[in-house]
Coordinates of C-alpha atoms and ligand atoms in Angstrom, one line a residue:
M24 CA 0.0 0.0 0.0
C25 CA 2.7 2.4 1.0
G26 CA 6.1 2.9 -0.5
I27 CA 9.3 2.7 1.6
V28 CA 12.9 3.8 0.7
G29 CA 16.0 3.8 2.8
Y30 CA 19.7 4.5 2.3
T31 CA 22.9 4.3 4.2
G32 CA 26.1 5.7 2.8
A33 CA 27.9 9.0 2.0
K34 CA 26.0 10.2 -1.0
E35 CA 23.5 13.0 -1.0
K36 CA 20.6 11.4 0.8
K37 CA 17.6 13.6 0.0
E38 CA 17.8 13.0 -3.7
I39 CA 18.1 9.2 -3.3
I40 CA 15.1 9.0 -1.1
L41 CA 12.9 11.4 -3.1
D42 CA 13.8 9.7 -6.4
G43 CA 13.0 6.4 -5.0
L44 CA 9.7 7.6 -3.6
K45 CA 8.8 9.1 -7.0
E46 CA 8.9 5.6 -8.4
L47 CA 6.7 4.3 -5.6
E48 CA 4.3 7.1 -5.4
Y49 CA 1.7 5.2 -7.3
R50 CA 1.4 2.8 -4.3
G51 CA 0.0 5.5 -2.1
Y52 CA -0.1 9.2 -2.2
D53 CA -1.9 10.9 0.6
S54 CA 1.2 12.1 2.4
A55 CA 4.9 11.6 2.3
G56 CA 7.9 12.1 4.5
I57 CA 11.7 11.8 4.9
A58 CA 14.1 11.7 7.8
V59 CA 17.9 12.1 7.6
L60 CA 20.5 11.4 10.2
S61 CA 24.0 12.5 9.6
G62 CA 26.4 12.6 12.6
D63 CA 24.4 14.4 15.2
D64 CA 22.2 16.2 12.8
I65 CA 18.6 15.0 12.5
E66 CA 16.3 16.5 9.9
Y67 CA 12.9 15.4 8.9
F68 CA 10.1 16.7 6.7
K69 CA 6.5 15.7 6.1
A70 CA 3.9 16.9 3.7
V71 CA 0.3 16.0 3.0
G72 CA -0.8 15.2 -0.5
K73 CA 1.4 14.2 -3.4
L74 CA 5.1 13.9 -3.3
D75 CA 5.6 17.2 -5.1
N76 CA 4.5 18.9 -1.8
L77 CA 7.4 17.2 0.0
I78 CA 9.8 18.0 -2.8
K79 CA 8.9 21.7 -2.5
K80 CA 9.3 21.6 1.3
T81 CA 12.8 20.1 1.1
E82 CA 14.0 22.4 -1.7
N83 CA 16.7 24.0 0.3
F84 CA 17.8 20.9 2.2
Q85 CA 20.8 18.7 1.2
S86 CA 22.7 16.1 3.2
Y87 CA 26.2 15.0 2.1
G88 CA 28.6 12.8 4.1
P89 CA 28.1 9.5 5.9
G90 CA 24.7 9.0 7.3
V91 CA 21.3 7.3 7.0
A92 CA 17.9 8.3 5.5
I93 CA 14.5 6.8 5.2
G94 CA 11.4 7.9 3.3
H95 CA 7.8 6.9 2.9
T96 CA 4.8 7.6 0.7
R97 CA 1.5 6.7 2.5
W98 CA -1.9 5.4 1.8
A99 CA -3.8 5.9 5.0
T100 CA -5.0 2.9 7.0
H101 CA -5.1 4.1 10.6
G102 CA -5.7 7.8 11.0
K103 CA -6.5 10.5 8.5
P104 CA -4.0 11.7 5.9
T105 CA -2.5 14.5 8.0
E106 CA 1.1 15.6 8.6
L107 CA 1.1 14.1 12.1
N108 CA 0.0 10.8 10.7
A109 CA 2.5 10.8 7.9
H110 CA 5.7 8.7 8.3
P111 CA 8.4 8.8 9.4
H112 CA 7.1 8.6 13.0
L113 CA 9.4 9.9 15.6
G114 CA 10.4 9.3 19.1
K115 CA 13.0 11.3 21.0
E116 CA 15.9 10.4 18.8
S117 CA 14.6 7.8 16.4
F118 CA 12.4 7.6 13.3
V119 CA 10.5 4.7 11.7
V120 CA 8.8 4.1 8.4
H121 CA 6.4 1.1 8.1
N122 CA 4.2 -0.5 5.5
G123 CA 1.5 -2.9 6.7
I124 CA -0.7 -3.0 9.8
I125 CA 0.4 -3.7 13.4
E126 CA -2.6 -5.6 14.7
N127 CA -1.7 -5.5 18.4
Y128 CA -0.8 -1.8 18.3
K129 CA -3.5 -0.8 20.8
E130 CA -2.2 -3.2 23.4
I131 CA 1.3 -1.9 23.0
K132 CA 0.2 1.7 23.0
D133 CA -1.8 1.2 26.3
E134 CA 1.3 -0.3 27.9
L135 CA 3.6 2.6 26.7
E136 CA 1.1 5.2 27.7
K137 CA 1.1 3.8 31.2
E138 CA 4.8 4.3 31.2
G139 CA 4.2 8.0 30.5
I140 CA 5.0 7.9 26.8
A141 CA 2.9 10.4 24.8
F142 CA 1.7 9.7 21.2
L143 CA 1.4 12.3 18.5
S144 CA -0.4 10.4 15.8
Q145 CA -3.4 8.1 15.4
T146 CA -1.4 5.5 13.5
D147 CA -0.5 1.9 14.4
T148 CA 3.1 2.6 13.3
E149 CA 4.0 5.0 16.0
V150 CA 4.1 2.3 18.6
I151 CA 7.2 0.8 16.9
V152 CA 9.5 3.8 17.5
H153 CA 8.3 4.3 21.1
L154 CA 8.6 0.7 21.9
Y155 CA 12.2 0.7 20.6
E156 CA 13.1 3.8 22.7
F157 CA 11.4 2.2 25.7
Y158 CA 13.7 -0.8 25.4
L159 CA 16.6 1.5 25.0
S160 CA 15.7 3.2 28.2
Q161 CA 15.8 -0.3 29.8
R162 CA 19.5 -0.2 28.9
L163 CA 19.3 -2.6 26.0
E164 CA 21.9 -2.2 23.3
A165 CA 20.4 -0.7 20.1
F166 CA 20.1 -3.9 18.0
E167 CA 18.8 -5.8 21.0
A168 CA 16.1 -3.1 21.5
F169 CA 15.1 -3.4 17.9
K170 CA 15.0 -7.1 17.9
K171 CA 12.9 -7.1 21.0
T172 CA 10.6 -4.5 19.4
V173 CA 10.1 -6.6 16.3
G174 CA 9.4 -9.6 18.5
R175 CA 6.5 -7.8 20.1
L176 CA 4.8 -6.9 16.7
E177 CA 1.8 -8.9 15.3
G178 CA 0.5 -8.3 11.9
A179 CA 2.1 -7.3 8.6
Y180 CA 5.1 -5.1 8.3
A181 CA 8.1 -3.9 6.4
I182 CA 10.0 -1.6 8.7
L183 CA 13.0 0.7 8.5
L184 CA 14.2 2.4 11.7
I185 CA 17.0 4.9 12.2
S186 CA 18.2 6.3 15.5
R187 CA 20.9 8.5 17.1
S188 CA 21.4 5.6 19.4
A189 CA 22.8 3.6 16.4
E190 CA 24.8 6.0 14.3
G191 CA 25.1 5.0 10.6
K192 CA 22.8 2.0 11.0
I193 CA 19.4 1.3 9.4
F194 CA 17.5 -1.4 11.2
F195 CA 15.0 -3.4 9.1
A196 CA 12.4 -6.1 9.5
K197 CA 9.9 -7.8 7.3
N198 CA 6.8 -9.9 7.8
G199 CA 4.0 -10.0 5.2
S200 CA 4.9 -6.7 3.4
P201 CA 7.5 -6.5 0.7
L202 CA 11.0 -5.2 1.3
L203 CA 14.4 -5.5 -0.5
I204 CA 18.0 -4.6 0.2
A205 CA 20.3 -3.5 -2.6
P206 CA 23.9 -3.0 -1.7
D207 CA 26.4 -1.3 -3.9
G208 CA 29.9 -1.0 -2.4
E209 CA 29.6 1.1 0.7
D210 CA 26.1 2.2 -0.2
V211 CA 23.1 0.1 0.9
Y212 CA 19.6 0.9 -0.5
F213 CA 16.2 -0.3 0.8
A214 CA 12.9 -0.2 -1.0
S215 CA 9.5 -1.9 -1.0
S216 CA 9.8 -2.4 -4.7
D217 CA 12.7 -2.7 -7.0
T218 CA 11.8 0.3 -9.3
A219 CA 13.0 2.6 -6.5
V220 CA 16.6 1.2 -6.7
I221 CA 17.0 0.3 -10.3
G222 CA 20.0 2.2 -11.6
R223 CA 21.5 2.6 -8.2
A224 CA 22.5 -1.1 -7.6
R225 CA 22.8 -4.2 -9.7
E226 CA 21.4 -6.8 -7.4
A227 CA 19.1 -7.1 -4.5
Y228 CA 18.0 -9.4 -1.8
Y229 CA 14.2 -9.7 -1.5
L230 CA 13.6 -10.3 2.2
E231 CA 11.6 -13.3 3.5
D232 CA 9.0 -13.1 6.2
G233 CA 10.8 -13.1 9.6
D234 CA 14.0 -11.5 8.3
Y235 CA 15.4 -8.6 10.3
G236 CA 18.8 -7.0 10.9
Y237 CA 20.7 -3.9 10.1
A238 CA 22.9 -2.4 7.4
Q239 CA 25.9 0.0 8.0
M240 CA 28.5 1.3 5.5
G241 CA 28.1 -1.6 3.0
D242 CA 27.7 -4.3 5.6
I243 CA 24.5 -6.2 6.1
L244 CA 23.7 -8.3 9.1
L245 CA 20.7 -10.5 8.4
Y246 CA 18.8 -12.7 10.8
N247 CA 15.8 -15.0 10.6
G248 CA 14.7 -16.2 14.0
E249 CA 17.9 -16.7 16.0
S250 CA 20.1 -17.6 13.1
E251 CA 22.3 -15.3 11.1
I252 CA 21.8 -15.9 7.4
S253 CA 23.5 -14.6 4.3
P254 CA 21.4 -12.7 1.8
K255 CA 20.8 -14.5 -1.6
M256 CA 21.2 -11.8 -4.1
K257 CA 19.2 -11.6 -7.4
P258 CA 20.0 -9.4 -10.3
L259 CA 17.9 -6.2 -10.6
P260 CA 16.3 -5.2 -14.0
A261 CA 18.7 -3.0 -15.9
N262 CA 16.5 0.1 -16.4
V263 CA 13.2 1.8 -15.6
D264 CA 12.7 3.4 -19.0
T265 CA 9.8 1.1 -19.7
A266 CA 8.1 2.6 -16.6
R267 CA 8.2 6.1 -17.8
K268 CA 5.5 7.9 -19.8
D269 CA 7.1 8.1 -23.3
G270 CA 5.1 11.1 -24.4
Y271 CA 1.7 9.8 -23.5
R272 CA -0.5 12.0 -21.3
F273 CA -0.8 9.3 -18.6
F274 CA 0.7 6.0 -17.7
M275 CA -2.6 4.4 -18.2
E276 CA -2.8 5.7 -21.7
K277 CA 0.7 4.5 -22.4
E278 CA -0.1 1.1 -20.9
I279 CA -3.2 0.7 -23.1
Y280 CA -1.0 1.4 -26.1
E281 CA 1.6 -1.1 -24.9
Q282 CA -0.9 -4.0 -24.8
S283 CA -0.1 -5.1 -28.3
I284 CA 3.6 -5.5 -27.5
V285 CA 3.2 -7.0 -24.0
T286 CA 0.7 -9.6 -25.3
A287 CA 3.2 -10.6 -27.9
D288 CA 5.9 -10.8 -25.2
T289 CA 3.6 -12.9 -23.1
M290 CA 3.2 -15.5 -25.8
L291 CA 6.9 -15.7 -26.7
G292 CA 8.3 -19.2 -26.5
R293 CA 4.9 -20.3 -25.1
V294 CA 2.6 -20.3 -28.1
L295 CA 4.2 -22.6 -30.6
D296 CA 2.9 -23.7 -34.1
S297 CA 0.7 -26.5 -32.8
Q298 CA 1.0 -26.5 -29.1
I299 CA 1.3 -24.4 -26.0
N300 CA 4.4 -24.7 -23.9
F301 CA 5.1 -23.6 -20.4
E302 CA 8.6 -24.3 -19.2
E303 CA 7.6 -23.1 -15.8
I304 CA 5.2 -26.1 -15.3
P305 CA 6.9 -29.3 -14.2
Q306 CA 6.0 -32.6 -16.0
G307 CA 3.0 -34.2 -14.4
F308 CA 1.9 -31.1 -12.5
F309 CA -1.7 -31.5 -13.5
D310 CA -1.8 -35.3 -13.3
D311 CA -3.9 -35.6 -10.2
V312 CA -5.8 -32.3 -10.5
E313 CA -9.6 -32.8 -10.6
D314 CA -10.7 -29.2 -10.4
I315 CA -9.5 -25.6 -10.2
R316 CA -10.3 -22.9 -7.7
I317 CA -9.1 -19.4 -8.5
C318 CA -8.8 -16.5 -6.1
A319 CA -8.1 -12.8 -6.9
C320 CA -9.2 -9.3 -6.3
G321 CA -10.5 -6.4 -8.4
T322 CA -9.4 -6.5 -12.0
S323 CA -7.5 -9.8 -11.5
Y324 CA -10.7 -11.3 -10.3
H325 CA -12.3 -10.3 -13.6
A326 CA -9.5 -12.0 -15.4
A327 CA -10.1 -15.1 -13.3
L328 CA -13.8 -15.1 -13.9
T329 CA -13.1 -14.9 -17.7
A330 CA -10.8 -17.9 -17.3
S331 CA -13.5 -20.0 -15.6
Y332 CA -15.5 -20.0 -18.9
L333 CA -12.3 -21.1 -20.7
F334 CA -11.3 -23.8 -18.3
E335 CA -14.8 -25.4 -18.4
R336 CA -15.4 -24.9 -22.1
I337 CA -11.9 -25.7 -23.5
S338 CA -10.1 -27.7 -20.9
K339 CA -13.3 -29.5 -19.6
I340 CA -12.3 -29.1 -16.0
R341 CA -14.5 -27.8 -13.2
C342 CA -13.5 -24.3 -12.2
S343 CA -14.8 -21.9 -9.6
V344 CA -13.7 -18.4 -8.9
E345 CA -13.8 -16.4 -5.7
I346 CA -13.0 -13.0 -4.5
A347 CA -10.0 -13.6 -2.2
S348 CA -11.3 -11.5 0.7
E349 CA -14.5 -13.6 0.8
F350 CA -12.8 -16.9 0.3
R351 CA -10.4 -16.3 3.2
Y352 CA -13.1 -16.3 5.8
K353 CA -15.8 -18.5 4.5
E354 CA -14.2 -21.7 5.9
P355 CA -14.1 -23.3 2.4
L356 CA -14.1 -27.0 2.0
L357 CA -10.8 -27.8 0.4
Q358 CA -9.7 -31.1 -1.1
K359 CA -6.2 -32.0 -2.1
K360 CA -7.0 -32.7 -5.8
T361 CA -8.0 -29.1 -6.3
L362 CA -5.4 -26.9 -8.0
F363 CA -5.4 -23.4 -6.5
I364 CA -4.7 -20.6 -8.9
S365 CA -4.0 -17.1 -7.6
V366 CA -4.1 -14.2 -10.1
S367 CA -2.4 -10.9 -9.2
Q368 CA -0.6 -8.1 -11.0
S369 CA 1.5 -7.0 -8.0
G370 CA 1.9 -10.3 -6.3
E371 CA 1.5 -8.5 -3.0
T372 CA -2.3 -8.2 -2.6
A373 CA -2.8 -9.1 1.1
D374 CA -6.1 -11.0 0.6
T375 CA -4.9 -13.0 -2.3
L376 CA -1.7 -13.8 -0.5
E377 CA -3.5 -14.9 2.6
A378 CA -5.9 -17.1 0.6
L379 CA -2.9 -18.7 -0.9
K380 CA -1.2 -19.3 2.4
M381 CA -4.4 -20.8 3.7
V382 CA -4.8 -23.4 0.9
K383 CA -1.1 -24.3 1.2
R384 CA -1.6 -25.1 4.8
A385 CA -4.5 -27.4 3.6
G386 CA -2.0 -29.2 1.3
L387 CA -3.3 -27.9 -2.1
K388 CA -1.1 -27.4 -5.1
S389 CA -0.7 -23.8 -6.0
L390 CA -0.1 -21.9 -9.2
A391 CA 0.3 -18.1 -9.5
I392 CA -0.4 -16.0 -12.5
C393 CA 1.5 -12.9 -11.6
N394 CA 3.3 -9.9 -13.1
V395 CA 6.0 -9.4 -10.6
D396 CA 8.8 -11.8 -10.2
N397 CA 10.1 -12.4 -6.7
S398 CA 6.8 -11.0 -5.3
S399 CA 5.3 -12.6 -2.2
I400 CA 2.7 -14.5 -4.2
V401 CA 5.3 -15.9 -6.6
R402 CA 7.5 -16.9 -3.8
E403 CA 4.7 -18.7 -1.9
S404 CA 3.4 -20.6 -4.9
D405 CA 4.5 -24.0 -6.1
V406 CA 4.6 -22.8 -9.7
S407 CA 4.3 -19.3 -11.2
I408 CA 3.6 -18.1 -14.6
L409 CA 4.7 -14.5 -15.2
T410 CA 2.5 -12.3 -17.3
R411 CA 5.3 -10.2 -18.7
A412 CA 3.2 -7.0 -18.8
G413 CA 6.2 -4.9 -17.6
I414 CA 5.9 -2.4 -14.8
E415 CA 2.3 -1.2 -14.6
K416 CA 2.1 2.3 -13.0
G417 CA -1.5 3.4 -13.7
V418 CA -3.6 2.5 -10.7
A419 CA -6.3 1.4 -13.1
S420 CA -5.0 -1.8 -14.4
T421 CA -5.1 -2.3 -18.2
K422 CA -2.1 -4.2 -19.7
A423 CA -1.9 -6.4 -16.7
F424 CA -5.5 -7.5 -17.2
A425 CA -4.8 -8.2 -20.9
T426 CA -1.8 -10.4 -20.1
Q427 CA -3.6 -12.2 -17.3
V428 CA -6.5 -13.1 -19.6
L429 CA -4.2 -14.1 -22.3
T430 CA -2.0 -16.3 -19.9
L431 CA -5.1 -17.9 -18.5
W432 CA -6.4 -18.6 -22.0
M433 CA -3.0 -20.2 -22.8
L434 CA -3.2 -22.2 -19.6
S435 CA -6.7 -23.5 -20.5
L436 CA -5.3 -24.7 -23.8
Y437 CA -2.2 -26.2 -22.1
L438 CA -4.5 -28.2 -19.9
A439 CA -6.7 -29.2 -22.8
Q440 CA -3.6 -30.5 -24.6
D441 CA -3.0 -32.7 -21.5
R442 CA -6.5 -34.0 -21.8
G443 CA -6.4 -34.7 -25.5
I444 CA -8.0 -31.7 -27.2
D445 CA -8.9 -32.2 -30.9
S446 CA -5.9 -30.9 -32.8
Q447 CA -8.0 -28.8 -35.2
I448 CA -9.7 -27.0 -32.4
L449 CA -6.3 -26.4 -30.8
S450 CA -4.9 -24.9 -34.1
K451 CA -7.9 -22.6 -34.4
E452 CA -7.4 -21.4 -30.8
I453 CA -3.7 -20.8 -31.5
E454 CA -4.4 -18.9 -34.7
A455 CA -6.8 -16.6 -32.9
M456 CA -4.4 -16.2 -30.0
R457 CA -1.6 -15.1 -32.3
H458 CA -3.8 -12.5 -33.7
I459 CA -4.3 -10.7 -30.4
P460 CA -1.3 -8.3 -30.7
V461 CA -2.8 -7.1 -34.0
V462 CA -6.3 -6.7 -32.4
L463 CA -4.7 -4.6 -29.6
R464 CA -3.0 -2.1 -31.9
V465 CA -4.7 1.2 -31.1
E466 CA -5.8 2.9 -34.3
E467 CA -5.8 6.7 -34.2
S468 CA -9.3 6.8 -35.8
L469 CA -10.8 4.6 -33.0
H470 CA -9.2 6.6 -30.2
Q471 CA -10.4 9.9 -31.9
K472 CA -13.9 8.5 -32.2
I473 CA -14.0 7.5 -28.5
H474 CA -12.6 10.9 -27.6
R475 CA -15.5 12.6 -29.5
L476 CA -18.2 10.3 -28.1
S477 CA -17.0 10.6 -24.5
K478 CA -18.4 14.1 -24.2
R479 CA -21.9 12.7 -24.2
Y480 CA -21.3 10.5 -21.2
L481 CA -20.2 12.8 -18.5
H482 CA -23.5 13.1 -16.7
G483 CA -26.5 10.8 -16.2
H484 CA -27.4 8.7 -13.1
G485 CA -25.2 5.7 -13.9
F486 CA -23.7 3.3 -16.4
F487 CA -24.6 -0.4 -16.9
F488 CA -22.0 -2.4 -18.8
I489 CA -23.8 -5.5 -19.9
G490 CA -22.6 -8.7 -21.6
R491 CA -23.1 -12.4 -21.5
D492 CA -20.8 -15.4 -21.2
L493 CA -17.1 -14.3 -21.5
F494 CA -18.4 -10.8 -22.0
Y495 CA -20.0 -10.6 -18.6
P496 CA -16.6 -10.5 -16.7
L497 CA -15.5 -8.0 -19.4
A498 CA -18.6 -5.9 -18.5
L499 CA -17.6 -6.0 -14.9
E500 CA -14.1 -4.9 -15.8
G501 CA -15.3 -2.1 -18.1
A502 CA -17.5 -0.8 -15.2
L503 CA -14.7 -1.0 -12.7
K504 CA -12.3 0.9 -15.0
L505 CA -14.8 3.6 -15.5
K506 CA -15.8 4.1 -11.9
E507 CA -12.2 4.0 -10.7
I508 CA -11.0 6.9 -12.7
S509 CA -14.2 8.9 -13.5
Y510 CA -15.9 8.5 -10.1
L511 CA -19.2 8.0 -12.0
H512 CA -21.4 5.2 -10.8
A513 CA -21.0 2.2 -13.1
E514 CA -22.1 -1.5 -12.7
G515 CA -21.3 -4.6 -14.7
Y516 CA -24.2 -6.9 -15.2
P517 CA -25.0 -10.2 -17.0
A518 CA -27.3 -8.9 -19.7
G519 CA -29.8 -11.7 -19.1
E520 CA -30.3 -10.5 -15.5
M521 CA -31.3 -7.0 -16.3
K522 CA -35.0 -7.8 -16.4
H523 CA -34.8 -9.4 -12.9
G524 CA -34.5 -6.0 -11.3
P525 CA -32.0 -3.4 -12.6
I526 CA -34.1 -2.6 -15.7
A527 CA -36.3 -0.6 -13.3
L528 CA -33.6 2.0 -13.5
A529 CA -33.9 2.4 -17.2
D530 CA -34.5 5.9 -18.6
S531 CA -32.7 8.2 -21.0
E532 CA -30.2 9.1 -18.3
L533 CA -29.2 5.5 -17.8
F534 CA -26.2 4.8 -20.0
T535 CA -25.9 1.2 -21.2
I536 CA -22.6 0.1 -22.7
A537 CA -23.6 -3.1 -24.5
L538 CA -21.0 -5.6 -25.4
M539 CA -22.5 -7.4 -28.4
P540 CA -20.3 -10.1 -29.8
S541 CA -21.1 -11.9 -33.1
T542 CA -19.6 -15.1 -31.9
I543 CA -21.4 -15.9 -28.7
L544 CA -25.2 -15.6 -27.9
S545 CA -25.5 -12.7 -30.3
D546 CA -29.3 -13.0 -30.7
K547 CA -29.8 -13.2 -26.9
I548 CA -27.8 -10.1 -26.2
R549 CA -29.7 -8.2 -28.9
S550 CA -33.0 -9.0 -27.2
N551 CA -31.6 -7.9 -23.9
V552 CA -30.5 -4.6 -25.3
E553 CA -33.8 -4.1 -27.2
E554 CA -35.6 -4.5 -23.8
L555 CA -33.5 -1.7 -22.4
S556 CA -33.9 0.5 -25.5
A557 CA -37.7 0.1 -25.3
R558 CA -37.5 1.6 -21.8
D559 CA -35.6 4.6 -23.3
A560 CA -32.2 3.8 -21.9
T561 CA -29.3 5.4 -23.8
I562 CA -27.4 2.6 -25.6
L563 CA -23.8 2.7 -26.7
A564 CA -23.3 -0.6 -28.6
I565 CA -19.9 -2.1 -29.2
S566 CA -20.2 -4.7 -31.9
A567 CA -19.0 -5.9 -35.2
E568 CA -22.5 -5.7 -36.7
P569 CA -24.4 -2.4 -37.0
F570 CA -27.3 -2.2 -34.5
D571 CA -30.0 0.2 -35.6
I572 CA -31.5 1.0 -32.3
A573 CA -28.3 2.0 -30.6
D574 CA -27.9 5.7 -29.8
D575 CA -24.1 5.4 -30.3
F576 CA -22.2 2.7 -32.0
I577 CA -18.5 1.7 -31.9
A578 CA -17.6 -0.9 -34.6
I579 CA -15.1 -3.6 -33.9
K580 CA -13.4 -5.5 -36.7
H581 CA -12.0 -8.7 -35.3
D582 CA -15.0 -10.9 -35.0
S583 CA -13.6 -14.3 -36.1
H584 CA -13.3 -15.7 -32.6
P585 CA -14.9 -14.8 -29.2
M586 CA -11.5 -13.9 -27.7
T587 CA -10.5 -11.6 -30.5
E588 CA -13.9 -9.8 -30.0
F589 CA -13.2 -9.9 -26.2
F590 CA -9.8 -8.2 -26.5
E591 CA -11.0 -5.6 -29.0
M592 CA -14.0 -4.7 -26.8
M593 CA -11.7 -4.5 -23.8
L594 CA -9.6 -1.9 -25.6
V595 CA -12.7 0.1 -26.4
T596 CA -13.9 0.1 -22.8
Q597 CA -10.5 1.1 -21.5
L598 CA -10.2 4.0 -23.9
L599 CA -13.8 5.1 -23.1
A600 CA -13.0 5.2 -19.3
L601 CA -9.8 7.1 -20.1
E602 CA -11.4 9.7 -22.2
I603 CA -14.3 10.3 -19.9
S604 CA -11.9 10.7 -17.0
V605 CA -9.7 13.1 -18.9
R606 CA -12.8 15.3 -19.8
L607 CA -13.8 15.3 -16.2
G608 CA -10.4 16.7 -15.3
N609 CA -9.5 13.8 -13.0
D610 CA -6.0 12.5 -12.2
V611 CA -6.1 9.4 -14.4
D612 CA -3.1 7.7 -13.0
M613 CA -3.7 8.4 -9.3
P614 CA -7.4 8.3 -8.8
R615 CA -8.7 9.4 -5.4
N616 CA -8.8 6.9 -2.5
L617 CA -7.0 4.1 -4.4
A618 CA -3.5 2.6 -4.2
K619 CA -1.8 0.5 -6.8
S620 CA -0.9 -2.3 -4.5
V621 CA -3.2 -3.3 -1.7
T622 CA -1.0 -4.9 0.9
V623 CA -3.5 -4.6 3.8
E624 CA -6.7 -6.5 4.1
Ligands
LIG701 O1 -2.1 -6.6 -7.8 P1 -3.4 -7.3 -7.9 O2 -3.8 -7.7 -9.3 O3 -3.5 -8.4 -6.9 O4 -4.5 -6.2 -7.4 C1 -5.8 -6.5 -7.3 C2 -6.7 -5.3 -7.3 O5 -6.4 -4.5 -6.2 C3 -6.5 -4.4 -8.6 O6 -6.8 -5.2 -9.7 C4 -7.4 -3.2 -8.6 O7 -8.8 -3.6 -8.7 C5 -7.1 -2.3 -9.7 N1 -7.1 -0.9 -9.2 C6 -7.9 -2.4 -10.9 O8 -7.7 -1.4 -11.9

């Protein structure tokens, strides 16, 4: 949810921390802060709102020479987005930044308050720094005090702590929230995600749950439990260019345009002439699998729901899909021959991760469809298939969704191969799949048309995105995209369900975005749309075939296969959401109240 950066070394520290935070700002952006300790000098700055406010506040500050610095960009969980609640949180001589939630913070806070310790913020995080200083006051040596502090914490955390009591050291600990250490000679960098340190170091250690320790002038002392361990370094990606805007107005726009390339990348080496190949999947992995259960959140859930149609129809295997936050607590009946698939762009979504941990405890096999290598979900899973979408910065997920659906489609064919799919059917699927990068090329004329049309859809009392079969999850996704960045009310609905209630809302101010494929249930969806039109709803039809009664019409071209129609309609709904949001003057990449990576439940 939040972004964390840390540094120990002799370089100018403000720039390192702020540059890193800029890369992580998309994770949370309601306040930010930085603390720097150099010799006896302590400086800290906090600002509410986007990082630019902190950058302005620190304009005249620089810090050269040996020292330590930590920074944080926040997405509020406990306490409002105010300066007092912004990290770093401070004690008398120490500062802490934290990502996650300390579940037993109230208990600790009560204890410390009884000792006369005063709290400034409403956050759970503040207990960490006071507890540390409390242990110091009990004459514990600094690292012992930190270790004891971490030992008291329950919940999820990635923590960096600096203190005058431990000159030149950054203490760190990780449990459930991501954190990495990237050393480079005498410099050591910390971050919650590797984009913040790319270009500064060549390799990094991605901390495991239970890791803690400290870094000082190039040395890293790392523990898990009572044992000292040596960090296993992995190479960092070489550059972050792909994560920059490249002349587009927004990351989301750039990412929509990138979909053609990233879907081609996702198929590379996997979609062969007459078969699907996943080197990641060990031989015999599916042998005893009787059914599939998929868990995910948000957009990833919509990709999963799409996949459930494909697994049952193509692979002939039972498949159920559940929202991870519901699944976790429903006490699901689990059996060992179920394959558990988690779908996640970030690989850090707390609910999905916890659902995965739960099924692992029950002995199920797990497979992750994920966009971030070395993420928690990837590390927890038996097998992972990376979606190769590249870094996705827009909070509203686009290219990640495209690659998730594509990967799940590939997987459904892979399983079907295992189960003896007819070779002609397989060839047709592969042919359609190879066409997807073409389908996803954004034509200027299409974008222009959607831009012009969007001005008619800025008011009204709501949107219904409707579709049937595979196009129902796409309707859900189209509605989610629109509501996330336009703040207009939008719902996705199975078209056949409208007459069971929602049609009561129909009037000219109800906008219906009708996904009308030619390849699946085309007559049925036509009738559903006609029913709405008869009640005067305003209809925007997306279809390959002209539809007379639609008020507006966007033609698609690739209607030879349900999935080519699916991807082309996906593109249209993404561009529509983008253009409506731009016209409304919203911040497309950082919509209000949202965060890119939801690492709290
Ligand atoms: O990283 P994940 O795919 O696990 O994230 C799940 C959702 O939080 C995410 O898809 C969210 O719904 C996006 N904002 C959608 O645009």
